[in-house]
JSON list of C-alpha atoms in Angstrom, two decimals:
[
{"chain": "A", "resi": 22, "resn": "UNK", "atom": "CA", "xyz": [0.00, 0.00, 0.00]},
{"chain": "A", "resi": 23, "resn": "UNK", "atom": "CA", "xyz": [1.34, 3.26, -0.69]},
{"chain": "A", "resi": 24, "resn": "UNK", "atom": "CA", "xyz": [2.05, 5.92, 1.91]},
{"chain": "A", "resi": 25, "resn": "UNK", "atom": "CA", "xyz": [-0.65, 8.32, 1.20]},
{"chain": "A", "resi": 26, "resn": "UNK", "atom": "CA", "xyz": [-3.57, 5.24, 0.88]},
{"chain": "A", "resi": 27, "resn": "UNK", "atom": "CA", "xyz": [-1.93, 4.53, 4.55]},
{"chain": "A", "resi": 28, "resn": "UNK", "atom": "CA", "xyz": [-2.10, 7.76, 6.14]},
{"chain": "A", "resi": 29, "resn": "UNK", "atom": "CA", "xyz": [-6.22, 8.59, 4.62]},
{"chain": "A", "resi": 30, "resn": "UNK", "atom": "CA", "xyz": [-7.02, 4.97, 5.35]},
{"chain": "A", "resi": 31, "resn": "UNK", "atom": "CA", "xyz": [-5.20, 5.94, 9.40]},
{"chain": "A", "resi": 32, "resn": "UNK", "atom": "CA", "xyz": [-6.76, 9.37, 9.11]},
{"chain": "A", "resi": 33, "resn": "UNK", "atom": "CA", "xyz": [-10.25, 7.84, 9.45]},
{"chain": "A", "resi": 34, "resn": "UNK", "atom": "CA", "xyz": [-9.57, 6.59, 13.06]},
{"chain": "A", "resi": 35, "resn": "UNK", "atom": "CA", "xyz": [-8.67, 10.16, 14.55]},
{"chain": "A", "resi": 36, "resn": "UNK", "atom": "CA", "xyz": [-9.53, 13.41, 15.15]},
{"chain": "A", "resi": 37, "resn": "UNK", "atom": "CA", "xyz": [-8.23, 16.52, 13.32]},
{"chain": "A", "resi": 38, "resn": "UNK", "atom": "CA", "xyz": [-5.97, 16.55, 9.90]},
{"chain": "A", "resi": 39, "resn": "UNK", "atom": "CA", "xyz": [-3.52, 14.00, 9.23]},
{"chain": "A", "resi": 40, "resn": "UNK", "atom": "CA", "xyz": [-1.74, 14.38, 6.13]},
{"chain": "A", "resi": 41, "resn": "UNK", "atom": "CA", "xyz": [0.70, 13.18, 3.94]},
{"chain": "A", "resi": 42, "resn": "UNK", "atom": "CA", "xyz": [3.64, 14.77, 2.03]},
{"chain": "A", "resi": 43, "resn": "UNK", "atom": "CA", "xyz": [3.92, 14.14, -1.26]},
{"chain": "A", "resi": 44, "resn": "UNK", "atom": "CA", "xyz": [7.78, 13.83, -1.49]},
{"chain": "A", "resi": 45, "resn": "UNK", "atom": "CA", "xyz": [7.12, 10.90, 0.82]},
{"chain": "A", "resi": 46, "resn": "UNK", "atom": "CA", "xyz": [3.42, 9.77, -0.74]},
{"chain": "A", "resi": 47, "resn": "UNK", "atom": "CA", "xyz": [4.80, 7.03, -2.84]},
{"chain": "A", "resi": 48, "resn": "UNK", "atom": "CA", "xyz": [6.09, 4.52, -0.33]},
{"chain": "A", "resi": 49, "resn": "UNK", "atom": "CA", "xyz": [5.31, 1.48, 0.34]},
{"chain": "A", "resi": 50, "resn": "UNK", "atom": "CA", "xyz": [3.94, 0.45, 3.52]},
{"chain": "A", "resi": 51, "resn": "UNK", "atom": "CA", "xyz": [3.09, -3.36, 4.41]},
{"chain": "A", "resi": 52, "resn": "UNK", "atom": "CA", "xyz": [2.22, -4.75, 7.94]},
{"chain": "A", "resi": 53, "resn": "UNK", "atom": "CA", "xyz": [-0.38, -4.59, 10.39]},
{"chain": "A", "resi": 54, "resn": "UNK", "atom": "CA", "xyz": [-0.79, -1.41, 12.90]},
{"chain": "A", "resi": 55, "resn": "UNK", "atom": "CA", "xyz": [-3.57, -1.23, 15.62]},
{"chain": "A", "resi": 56, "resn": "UNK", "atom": "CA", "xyz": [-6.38, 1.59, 15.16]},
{"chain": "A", "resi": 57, "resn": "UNK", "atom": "CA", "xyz": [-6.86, 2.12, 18.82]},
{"chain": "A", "resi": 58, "resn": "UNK", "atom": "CA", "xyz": [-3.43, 4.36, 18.83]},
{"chain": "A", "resi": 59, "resn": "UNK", "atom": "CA", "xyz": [-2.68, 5.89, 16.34]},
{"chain": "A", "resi": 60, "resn": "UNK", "atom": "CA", "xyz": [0.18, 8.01, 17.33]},
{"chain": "A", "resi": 61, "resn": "UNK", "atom": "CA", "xyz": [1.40, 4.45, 18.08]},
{"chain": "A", "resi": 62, "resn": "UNK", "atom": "CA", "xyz": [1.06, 3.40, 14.06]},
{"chain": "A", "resi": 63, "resn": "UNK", "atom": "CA", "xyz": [2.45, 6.77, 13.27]},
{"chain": "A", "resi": 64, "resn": "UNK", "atom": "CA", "xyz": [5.42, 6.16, 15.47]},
{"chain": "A", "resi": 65, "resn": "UNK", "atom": "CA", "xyz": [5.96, 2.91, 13.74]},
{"chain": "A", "resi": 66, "resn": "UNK", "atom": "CA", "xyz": [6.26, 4.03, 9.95]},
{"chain": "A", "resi": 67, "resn": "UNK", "atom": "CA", "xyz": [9.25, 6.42, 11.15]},
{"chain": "A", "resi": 68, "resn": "UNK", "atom": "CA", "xyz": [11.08, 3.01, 12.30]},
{"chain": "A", "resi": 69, "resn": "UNK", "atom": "CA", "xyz": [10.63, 1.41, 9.04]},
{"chain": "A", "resi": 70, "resn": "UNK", "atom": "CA", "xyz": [10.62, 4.46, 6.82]},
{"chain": "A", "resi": 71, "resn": "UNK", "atom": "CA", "xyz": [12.73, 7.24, 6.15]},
{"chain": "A", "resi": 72, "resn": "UNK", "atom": "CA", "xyz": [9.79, 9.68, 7.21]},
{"chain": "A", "resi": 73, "resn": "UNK", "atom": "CA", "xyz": [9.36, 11.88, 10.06]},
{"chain": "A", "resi": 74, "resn": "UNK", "atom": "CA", "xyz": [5.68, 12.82, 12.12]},
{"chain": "A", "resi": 75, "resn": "UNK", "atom": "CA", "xyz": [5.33, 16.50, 12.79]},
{"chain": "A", "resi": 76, "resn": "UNK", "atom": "CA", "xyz": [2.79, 17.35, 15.20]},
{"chain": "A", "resi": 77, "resn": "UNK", "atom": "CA", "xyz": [1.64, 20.70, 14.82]},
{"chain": "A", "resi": 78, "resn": "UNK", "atom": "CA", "xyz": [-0.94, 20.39, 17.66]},
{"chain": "A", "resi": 79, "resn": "UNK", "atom": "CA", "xyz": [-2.67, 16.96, 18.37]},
{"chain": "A", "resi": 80, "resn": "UNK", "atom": "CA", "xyz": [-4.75, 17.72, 15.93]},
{"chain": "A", "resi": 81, "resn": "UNK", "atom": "CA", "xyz": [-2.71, 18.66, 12.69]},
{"chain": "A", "resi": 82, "resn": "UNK", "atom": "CA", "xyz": [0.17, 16.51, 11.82]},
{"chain": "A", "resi": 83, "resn": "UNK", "atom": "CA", "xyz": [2.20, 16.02, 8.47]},
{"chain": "A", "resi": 84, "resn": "UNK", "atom": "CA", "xyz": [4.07, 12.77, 7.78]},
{"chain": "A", "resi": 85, "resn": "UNK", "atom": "CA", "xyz": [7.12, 13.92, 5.56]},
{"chain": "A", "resi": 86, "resn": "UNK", "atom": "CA", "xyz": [10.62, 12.80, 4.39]},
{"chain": "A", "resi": 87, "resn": "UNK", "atom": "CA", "xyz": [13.08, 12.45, 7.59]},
{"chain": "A", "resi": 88, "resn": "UNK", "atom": "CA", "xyz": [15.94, 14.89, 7.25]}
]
């Protein structure tokens, strides 16, 4: 599944705006991540990925390209 399916498909399970970066959008993404947390599943792409999570406030937050 690509990145940006990933973080819509996540987006659906929490409040506020989750997006995606495009520079990033094209990954691929393959496992299985719990709904319940979802700061937990967002946590867990940066170990697997070369992506960062930016939280703006709890409720905005960009996944984008790791510096």
């Amino acid at each position: 599944m690509r990145l940006d399916a990933f973080v819509a498909e996540l987006a659906r399970y929490r409040s506020g705006l989750l997006r995606c970066d495009p520079a990033v959008a094209g990954l691929r993404v393959s496992g299985v991540f719990s709904l319940r947390d979802t700061d937990r599943a967002l946590d867990n792409l940066t170990r697997g990925l070369p992506v960062t999570v930016a939280y703006r406030s709890r409720y905005w937050v960009t996944v984008r390209a790791a510096d």
